[in-house]
Coordinates of C-alpha atoms and ligand atoms in Angstrom, one line a residue:
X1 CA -4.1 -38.4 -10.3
X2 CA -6.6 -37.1 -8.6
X3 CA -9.4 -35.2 -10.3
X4 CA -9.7 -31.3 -10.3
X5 CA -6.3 -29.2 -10.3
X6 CA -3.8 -28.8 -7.8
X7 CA -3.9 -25.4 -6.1
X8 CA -0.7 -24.2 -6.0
X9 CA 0.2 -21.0 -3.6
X10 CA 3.5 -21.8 -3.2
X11 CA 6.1 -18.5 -3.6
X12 CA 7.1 -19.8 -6.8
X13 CA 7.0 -21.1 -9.0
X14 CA 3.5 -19.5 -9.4
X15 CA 0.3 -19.7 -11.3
X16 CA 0.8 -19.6 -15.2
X17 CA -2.1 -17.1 -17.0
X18 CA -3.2 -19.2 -19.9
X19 CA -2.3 -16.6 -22.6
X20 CA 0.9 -17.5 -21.8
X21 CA 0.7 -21.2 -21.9
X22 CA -0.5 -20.5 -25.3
X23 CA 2.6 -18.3 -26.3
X24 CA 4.9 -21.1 -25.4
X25 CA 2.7 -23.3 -27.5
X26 CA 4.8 -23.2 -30.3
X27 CA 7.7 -25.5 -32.5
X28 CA 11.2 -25.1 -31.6
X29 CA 12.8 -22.0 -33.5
X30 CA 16.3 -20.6 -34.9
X31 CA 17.6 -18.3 -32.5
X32 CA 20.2 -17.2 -35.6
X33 CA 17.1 -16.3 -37.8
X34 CA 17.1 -12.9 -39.1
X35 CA 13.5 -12.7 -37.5
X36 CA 14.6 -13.6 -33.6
X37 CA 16.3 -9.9 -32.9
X38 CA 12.0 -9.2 -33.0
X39 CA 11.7 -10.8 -29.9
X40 CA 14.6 -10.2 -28.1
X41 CA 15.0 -6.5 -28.4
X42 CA 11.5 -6.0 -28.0
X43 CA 12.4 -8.0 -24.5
X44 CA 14.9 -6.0 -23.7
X45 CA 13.5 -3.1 -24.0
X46 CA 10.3 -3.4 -22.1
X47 CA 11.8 -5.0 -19.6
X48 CA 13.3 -2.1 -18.2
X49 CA 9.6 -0.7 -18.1
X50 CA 8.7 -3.6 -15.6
X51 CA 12.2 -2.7 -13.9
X52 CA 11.4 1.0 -13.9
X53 CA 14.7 1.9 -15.4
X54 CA 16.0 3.9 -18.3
X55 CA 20.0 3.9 -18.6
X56 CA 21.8 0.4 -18.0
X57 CA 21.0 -2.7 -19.5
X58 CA 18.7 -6.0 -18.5
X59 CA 20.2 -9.2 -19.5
X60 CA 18.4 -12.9 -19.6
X61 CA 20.4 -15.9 -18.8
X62 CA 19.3 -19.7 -19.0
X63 CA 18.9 -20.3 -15.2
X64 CA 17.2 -19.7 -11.9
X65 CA 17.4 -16.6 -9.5
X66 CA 20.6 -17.9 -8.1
X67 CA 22.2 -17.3 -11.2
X68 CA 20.9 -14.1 -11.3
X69 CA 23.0 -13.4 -7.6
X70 CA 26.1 -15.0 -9.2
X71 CA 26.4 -12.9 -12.1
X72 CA 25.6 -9.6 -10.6
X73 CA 28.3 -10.4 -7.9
X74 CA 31.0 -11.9 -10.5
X75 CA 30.6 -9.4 -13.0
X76 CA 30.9 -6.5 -11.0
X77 CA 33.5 -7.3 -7.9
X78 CA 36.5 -8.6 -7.0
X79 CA 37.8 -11.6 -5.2
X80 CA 38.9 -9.9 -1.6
X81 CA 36.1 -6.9 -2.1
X82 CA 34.1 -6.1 1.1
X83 CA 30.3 -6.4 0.9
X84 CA 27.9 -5.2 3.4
X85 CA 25.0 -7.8 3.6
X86 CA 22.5 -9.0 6.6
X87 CA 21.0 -12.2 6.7
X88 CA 17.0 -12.2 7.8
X89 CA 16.0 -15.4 6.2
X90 CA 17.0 -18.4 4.3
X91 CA 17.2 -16.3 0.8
X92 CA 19.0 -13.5 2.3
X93 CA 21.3 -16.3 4.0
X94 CA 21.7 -17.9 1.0
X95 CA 23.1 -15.1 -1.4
X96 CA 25.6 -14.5 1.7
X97 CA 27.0 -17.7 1.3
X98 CA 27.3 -17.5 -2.5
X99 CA 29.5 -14.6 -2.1
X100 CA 31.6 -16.4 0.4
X101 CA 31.9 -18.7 -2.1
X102 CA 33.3 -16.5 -4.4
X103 CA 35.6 -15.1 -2.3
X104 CA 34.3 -11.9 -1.3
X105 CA 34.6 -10.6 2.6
X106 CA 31.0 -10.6 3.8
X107 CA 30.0 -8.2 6.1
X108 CA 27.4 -9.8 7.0
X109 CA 24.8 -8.6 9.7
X110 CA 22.9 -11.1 11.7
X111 CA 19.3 -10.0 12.0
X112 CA 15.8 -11.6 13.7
X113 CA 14.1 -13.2 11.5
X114 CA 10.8 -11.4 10.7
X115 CA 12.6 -8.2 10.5
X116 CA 13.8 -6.0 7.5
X117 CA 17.3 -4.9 6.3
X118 CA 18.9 -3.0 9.4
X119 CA 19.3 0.1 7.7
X120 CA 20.7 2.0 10.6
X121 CA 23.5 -0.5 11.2
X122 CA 23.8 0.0 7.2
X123 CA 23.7 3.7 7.6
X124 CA 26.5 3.4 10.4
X125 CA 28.7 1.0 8.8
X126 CA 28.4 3.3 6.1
X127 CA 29.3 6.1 7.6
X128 CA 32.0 4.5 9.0
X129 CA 33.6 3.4 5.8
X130 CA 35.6 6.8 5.0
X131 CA 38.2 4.3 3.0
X132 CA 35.0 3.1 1.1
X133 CA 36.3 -0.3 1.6
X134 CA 32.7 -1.3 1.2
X135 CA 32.1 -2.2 -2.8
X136 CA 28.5 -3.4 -2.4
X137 CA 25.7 -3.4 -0.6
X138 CA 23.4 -6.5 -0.6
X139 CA 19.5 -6.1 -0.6
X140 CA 17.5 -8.7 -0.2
X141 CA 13.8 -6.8 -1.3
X142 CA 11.6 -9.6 -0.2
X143 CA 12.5 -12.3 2.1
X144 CA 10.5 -15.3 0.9
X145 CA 11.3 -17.0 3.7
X146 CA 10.0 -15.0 6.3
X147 CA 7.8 -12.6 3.9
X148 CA 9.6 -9.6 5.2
X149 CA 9.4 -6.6 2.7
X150 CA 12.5 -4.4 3.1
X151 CA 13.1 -0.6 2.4
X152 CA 15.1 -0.2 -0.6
X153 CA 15.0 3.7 -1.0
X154 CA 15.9 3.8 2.6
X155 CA 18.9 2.0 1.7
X156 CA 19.7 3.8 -1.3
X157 CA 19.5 7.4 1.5
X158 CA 21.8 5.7 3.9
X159 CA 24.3 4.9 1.0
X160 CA 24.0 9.2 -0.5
X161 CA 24.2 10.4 3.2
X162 CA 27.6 10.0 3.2
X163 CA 27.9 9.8 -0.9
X164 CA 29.1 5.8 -0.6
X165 CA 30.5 4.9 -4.0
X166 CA 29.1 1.5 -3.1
X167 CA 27.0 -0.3 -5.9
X168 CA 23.3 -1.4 -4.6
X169 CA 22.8 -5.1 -5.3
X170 CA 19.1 -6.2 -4.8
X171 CA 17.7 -9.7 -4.8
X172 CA 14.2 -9.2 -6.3
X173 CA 13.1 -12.3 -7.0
X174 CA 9.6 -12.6 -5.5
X175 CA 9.4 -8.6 -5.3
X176 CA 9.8 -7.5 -8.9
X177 CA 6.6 -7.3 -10.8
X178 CA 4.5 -8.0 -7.7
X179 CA 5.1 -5.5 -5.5
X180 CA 6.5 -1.6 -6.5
X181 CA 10.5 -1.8 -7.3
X182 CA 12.1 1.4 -8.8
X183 CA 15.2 0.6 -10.0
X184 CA 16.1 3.8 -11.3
X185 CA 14.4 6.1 -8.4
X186 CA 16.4 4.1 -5.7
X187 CA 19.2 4.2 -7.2
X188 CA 19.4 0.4 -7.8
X189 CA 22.7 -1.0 -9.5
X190 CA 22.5 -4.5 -9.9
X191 CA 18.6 -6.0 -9.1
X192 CA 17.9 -10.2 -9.8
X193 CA 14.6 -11.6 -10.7
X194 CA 13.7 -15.5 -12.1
X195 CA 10.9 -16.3 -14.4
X196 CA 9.2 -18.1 -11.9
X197 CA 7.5 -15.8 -9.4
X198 CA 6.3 -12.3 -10.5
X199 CA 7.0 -13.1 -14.2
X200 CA 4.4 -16.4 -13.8
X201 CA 6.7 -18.4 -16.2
X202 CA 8.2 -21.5 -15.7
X203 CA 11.8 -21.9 -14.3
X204 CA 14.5 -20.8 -16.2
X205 CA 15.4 -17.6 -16.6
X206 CA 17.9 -15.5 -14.4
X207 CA 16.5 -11.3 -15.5
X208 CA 19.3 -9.6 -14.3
X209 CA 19.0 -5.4 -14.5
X210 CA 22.2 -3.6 -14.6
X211 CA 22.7 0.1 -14.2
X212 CA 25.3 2.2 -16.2
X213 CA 27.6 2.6 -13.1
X214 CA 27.1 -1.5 -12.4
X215 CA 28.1 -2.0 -16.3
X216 CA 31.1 0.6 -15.5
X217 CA 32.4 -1.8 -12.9
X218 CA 32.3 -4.7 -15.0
X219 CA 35.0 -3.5 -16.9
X220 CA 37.6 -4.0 -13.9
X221 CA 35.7 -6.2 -12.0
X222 CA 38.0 -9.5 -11.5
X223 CA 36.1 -12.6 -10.3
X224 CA 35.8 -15.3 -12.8
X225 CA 33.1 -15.4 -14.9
X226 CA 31.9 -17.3 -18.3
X227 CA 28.7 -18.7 -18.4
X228 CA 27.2 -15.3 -16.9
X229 CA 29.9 -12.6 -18.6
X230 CA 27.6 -9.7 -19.0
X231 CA 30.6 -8.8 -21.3
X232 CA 29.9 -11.6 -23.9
X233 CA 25.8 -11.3 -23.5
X234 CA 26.3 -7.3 -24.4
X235 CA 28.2 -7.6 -27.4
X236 CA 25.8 -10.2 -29.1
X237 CA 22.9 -8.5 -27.0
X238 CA 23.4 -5.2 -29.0
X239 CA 21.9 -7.1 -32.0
X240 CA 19.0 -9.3 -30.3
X241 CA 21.6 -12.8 -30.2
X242 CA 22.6 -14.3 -27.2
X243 CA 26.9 -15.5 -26.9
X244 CA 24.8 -19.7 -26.5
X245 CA 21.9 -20.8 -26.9
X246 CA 18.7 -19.0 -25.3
X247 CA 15.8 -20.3 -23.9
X248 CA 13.6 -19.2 -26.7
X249 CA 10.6 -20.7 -25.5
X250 CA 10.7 -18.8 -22.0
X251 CA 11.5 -15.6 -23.8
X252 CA 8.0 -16.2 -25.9
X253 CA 6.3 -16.6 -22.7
X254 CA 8.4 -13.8 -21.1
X255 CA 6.9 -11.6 -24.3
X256 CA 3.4 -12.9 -23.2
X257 CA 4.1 -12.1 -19.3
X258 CA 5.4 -8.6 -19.9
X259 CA 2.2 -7.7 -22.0
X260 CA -0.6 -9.0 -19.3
X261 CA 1.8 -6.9 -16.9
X262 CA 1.5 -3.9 -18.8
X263 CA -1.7 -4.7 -20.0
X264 CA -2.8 -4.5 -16.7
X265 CA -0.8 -1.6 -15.3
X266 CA 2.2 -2.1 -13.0
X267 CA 0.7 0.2 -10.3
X268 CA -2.9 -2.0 -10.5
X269 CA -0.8 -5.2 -10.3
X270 CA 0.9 -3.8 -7.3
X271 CA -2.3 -2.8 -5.8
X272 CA -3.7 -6.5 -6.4
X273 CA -0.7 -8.1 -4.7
X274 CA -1.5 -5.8 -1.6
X275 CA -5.3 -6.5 -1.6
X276 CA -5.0 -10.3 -2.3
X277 CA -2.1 -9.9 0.5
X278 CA -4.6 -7.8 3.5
X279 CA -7.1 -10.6 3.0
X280 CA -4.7 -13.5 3.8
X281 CA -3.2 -11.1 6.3
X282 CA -7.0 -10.6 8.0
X283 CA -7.3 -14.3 8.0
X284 CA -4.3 -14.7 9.9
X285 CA -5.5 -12.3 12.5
X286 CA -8.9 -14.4 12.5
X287 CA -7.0 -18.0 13.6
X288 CA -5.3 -15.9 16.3
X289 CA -1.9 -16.8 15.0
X290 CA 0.8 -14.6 13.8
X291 CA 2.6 -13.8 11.2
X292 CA 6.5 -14.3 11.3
X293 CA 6.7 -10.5 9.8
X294 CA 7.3 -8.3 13.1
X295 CA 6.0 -5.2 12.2
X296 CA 3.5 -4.5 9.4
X297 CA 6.2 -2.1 7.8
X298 CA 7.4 -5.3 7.0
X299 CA 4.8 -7.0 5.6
X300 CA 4.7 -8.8 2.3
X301 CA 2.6 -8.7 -0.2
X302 CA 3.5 -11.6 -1.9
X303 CA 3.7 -14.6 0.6
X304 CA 2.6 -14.9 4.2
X305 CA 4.7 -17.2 6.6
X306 CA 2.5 -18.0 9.4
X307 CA 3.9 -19.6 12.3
X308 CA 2.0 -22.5 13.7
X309 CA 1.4 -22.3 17.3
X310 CA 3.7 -24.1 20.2
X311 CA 3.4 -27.6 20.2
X312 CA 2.1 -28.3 16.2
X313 CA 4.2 -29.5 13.2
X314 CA 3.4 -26.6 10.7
X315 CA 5.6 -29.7 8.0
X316 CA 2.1 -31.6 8.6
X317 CA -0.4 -29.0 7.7
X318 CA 1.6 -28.6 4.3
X319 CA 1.4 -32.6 4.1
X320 CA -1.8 -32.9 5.1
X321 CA -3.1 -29.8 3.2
X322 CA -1.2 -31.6 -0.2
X323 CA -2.3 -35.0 0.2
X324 CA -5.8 -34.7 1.3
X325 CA -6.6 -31.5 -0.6
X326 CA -4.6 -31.3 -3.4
X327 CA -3.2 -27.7 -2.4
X328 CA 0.5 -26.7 -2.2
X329 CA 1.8 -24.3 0.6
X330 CA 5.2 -23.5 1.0
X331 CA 6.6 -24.8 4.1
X332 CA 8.9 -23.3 7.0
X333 CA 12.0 -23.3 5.8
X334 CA 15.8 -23.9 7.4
X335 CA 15.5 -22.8 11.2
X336 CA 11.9 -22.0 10.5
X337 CA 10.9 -25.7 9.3
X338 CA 7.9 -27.1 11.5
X339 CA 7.5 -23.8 12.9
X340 CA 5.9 -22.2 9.9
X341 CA 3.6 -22.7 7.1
X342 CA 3.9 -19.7 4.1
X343 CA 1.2 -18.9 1.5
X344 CA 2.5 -17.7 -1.8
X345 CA -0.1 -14.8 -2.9
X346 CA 2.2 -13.6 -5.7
X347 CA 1.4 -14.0 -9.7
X348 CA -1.8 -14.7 -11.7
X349 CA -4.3 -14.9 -8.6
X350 CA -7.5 -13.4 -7.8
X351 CA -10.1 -13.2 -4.8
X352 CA -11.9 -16.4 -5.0
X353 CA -8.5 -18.4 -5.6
X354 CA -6.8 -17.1 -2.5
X355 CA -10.3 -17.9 -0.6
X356 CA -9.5 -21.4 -1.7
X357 CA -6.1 -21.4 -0.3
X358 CA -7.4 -20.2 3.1
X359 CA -10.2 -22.7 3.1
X360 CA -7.4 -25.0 2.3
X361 CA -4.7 -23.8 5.0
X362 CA -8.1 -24.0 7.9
X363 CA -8.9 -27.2 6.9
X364 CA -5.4 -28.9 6.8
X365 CA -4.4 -26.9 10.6
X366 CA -8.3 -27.8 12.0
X367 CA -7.0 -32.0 11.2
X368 CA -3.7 -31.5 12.7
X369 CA -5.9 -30.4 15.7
X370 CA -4.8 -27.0 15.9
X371 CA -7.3 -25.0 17.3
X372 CA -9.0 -22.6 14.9
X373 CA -12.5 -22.3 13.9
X374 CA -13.4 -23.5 10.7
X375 CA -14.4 -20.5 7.9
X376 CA -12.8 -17.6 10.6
X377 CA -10.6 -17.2 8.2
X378 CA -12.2 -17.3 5.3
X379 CA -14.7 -15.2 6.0
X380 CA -12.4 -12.2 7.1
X381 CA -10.8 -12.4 4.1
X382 CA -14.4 -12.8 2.4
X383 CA -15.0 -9.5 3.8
X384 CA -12.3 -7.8 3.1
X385 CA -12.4 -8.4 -0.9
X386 CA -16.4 -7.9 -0.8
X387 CA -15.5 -4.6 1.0
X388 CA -12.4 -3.6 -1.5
X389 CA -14.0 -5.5 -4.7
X390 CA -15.9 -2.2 -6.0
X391 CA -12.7 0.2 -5.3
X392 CA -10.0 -2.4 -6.6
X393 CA -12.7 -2.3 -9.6
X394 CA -12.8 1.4 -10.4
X395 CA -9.3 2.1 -9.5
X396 CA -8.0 -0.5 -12.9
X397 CA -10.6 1.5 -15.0
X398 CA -9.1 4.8 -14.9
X399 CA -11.3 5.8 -17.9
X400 CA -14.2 5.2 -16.0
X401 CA -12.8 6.3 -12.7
X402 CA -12.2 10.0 -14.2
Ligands
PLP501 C1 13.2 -17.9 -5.1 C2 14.1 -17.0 -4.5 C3 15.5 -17.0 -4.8 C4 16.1 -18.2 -5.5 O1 15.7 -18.3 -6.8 P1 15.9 -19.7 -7.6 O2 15.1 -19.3 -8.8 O3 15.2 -20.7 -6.8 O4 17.3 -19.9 -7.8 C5 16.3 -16.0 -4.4 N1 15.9 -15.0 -3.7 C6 14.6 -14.9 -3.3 C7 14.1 -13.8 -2.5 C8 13.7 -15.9 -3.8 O5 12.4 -15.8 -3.4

């Protein structure tokens, strides 16, 4: 093993804060104690603070954000049921062919990569749905892939234009507890999260928020489900047990990750993500390459894909930057593979570790011979959190602020 740690800016999973490490410290424990319903109520109901939701209900399942897609598609919709989707990247495409999987008629709207959710072609599909054939509408919040950031409330307008019955699904897996998600504002039914990107945690846990109307739907709601019944989680929910058993562990650490989120305020760990996310973004500008993100609406805050220019492997600067430097990017992936290179900026980071990553990314591109100028890209992003340091200061010490 190589000395010093591994520097890990992958999109997930991410960074663990070492409060939590030490909150999943602990011996195995009965999940039938009379003393377990502390922790798991407590979970569930502060996790519809990091949710931003009041009605509804969030349920935790052993499993991984693609769980979290299968159970808010199985529980709430039919086998034959129409669902509007687009596919923008290899996450978005992903949850597309899930459905298909299950049986559902996907509507499904090709879009460039490095765009957003078409929400005009949403708004006219819509619109053209007097029927309301349409029983969903697919969301995917933050394409990790292509670190495209999408407009949910504009979604959630297009959908009470024409007062669409539809239920608003939203994959918010490397958007939720990152970057701003309101699942009550927008009018969110069903939104999916894993433990592994905004909650810091190690895989394992499919969060899965579901709003009064989505629980409503449930109820006639005919594709086969067992494993991730929200039925059977609800009615040993109610009393803080779980229908098998739960990852107890994660949910420790989940306790631990909920309180350095609140500790540290949703809107200032929003405001991080974006500052952390402009430096990497300045650096970017600095090598004269380009982000895969067409339009800074559509910028990420929580992972950059950069594309590598003509003629370079972009799979060799993550090699290269892993096995010489001991630091993980993400690579390009499906039709982006060798074309792009992503940097996760999403969890328990700060200034000088995203620094690192850039020194990183400069080094690994500068011995694959791509032409950029060693610390350009460092030092834009230097200046940009020397510049914002003092502000980003003030602004998570409201007591001193006022
Ligand atoms: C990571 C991710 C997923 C898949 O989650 P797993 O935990 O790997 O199953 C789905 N959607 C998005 C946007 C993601 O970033």
């Amino acid at each position: 093993m190589p000395a010093g740690f591994n520097s890990l800016f992958i999109p997930g999973p991410t960074n663990f804060p070492n409060e939590l490490r030490a909150a999943m410290n602990l011996p195995a424990e009965d999940q039938r104690s009379p003393d377990f319903p502390k922790l798991s109520l407590g979970l569930f109901r502060d996790l519809k603070k990091i949710f931003q939701m009041e009605d509804g209900q969030v349920f935790m399942f052993p499993g991984s954000g693609t769980g979290g897609w299968e159970s808010a598609i199985t529980n709430t919709l039919s086998p034959g049921d129409t669902v509007l989707a687009s596919d923008f990247g290899q996450f978005s495409h992903l949850w597309i062919d899930l459905c298909q999987r299950h049986g559902l008629n996907v509507d499904a709207i090709d879009v460039d990569w490095g765009e957003g959710v078409p929400v005009d072609i949403y708004a006219d599909r819509l619109a053209k749905d007097k029927e309301h054939r349409i029983k969903a509408v697919l969301v995917c919040h933050n394409e990790t892939a292509t670190g495209v950031t999408s407009d949910i409330a504009a979604v959630r307008k297009a959908l009470d234009a024409v007062s669409h019955p539809a239920l608003l699904m939203v994959d918010g897996v490397s958007s939720i507890a990152s970057i701003d998600f309101r699942m009550a504002e927008w009018g969110v039914d069903l939104a999916v999260s894993g433990s592994q990107k905004g909650f810091m945690l190690p895989t394992g846990l499919a969060i899965v928020a579901a709003s009064a109307k989505a629980l409503e739907a449930s109820k006639t709601a005919k594709c086969p489900r067992c494993f991730f019944s929200f039925d059977d989680m609800m009615a040993a929910n109610k009393d803080g047990y779980f229908p098998y058993t739960p990852a107890t562990t994660l949910m420790r650490g989940l306790r631990a990750s909920i309180d350095i989120l609140l500790d540290e305020g949703l809107e200032n760990v929003f405001a991080r993500h974006n500052r952390l996310a402009e430096g990497v973004r300045k650096a970017v500008s600095a090598w004269n390459l380009d982000l895969v993100a067409k339009d800074p609406k559509w910028y990420s805050d929580t992972v950059s894909a950069i594309y590598v220019p003509d003629g370079f492997d972009a799979t060799e600067v993550a090699r290269i930057a892993y096995g010489r430097y001991n630091l993980s990017l993400g690579s390009g992936l499906s039709r982006l593979s060798g074309r792009v290179f992503r940097i996760g900026h999403l969890g328990w980071l700060n200034d000088l570790m995203l620094v690192q990553a850039i020194a990183g990314a400069e080094m690994a591109m500068a011995d694959v011979g791509i032409p950029i100028e060693l610390g350009s890209g460092v030092a834009a992003a230097q200046q940009h959190y020397r510049q914002t340091a003092a502000l980003a200061e003030l602004a998570a010490q409201p007591a001193l602020a006022s």
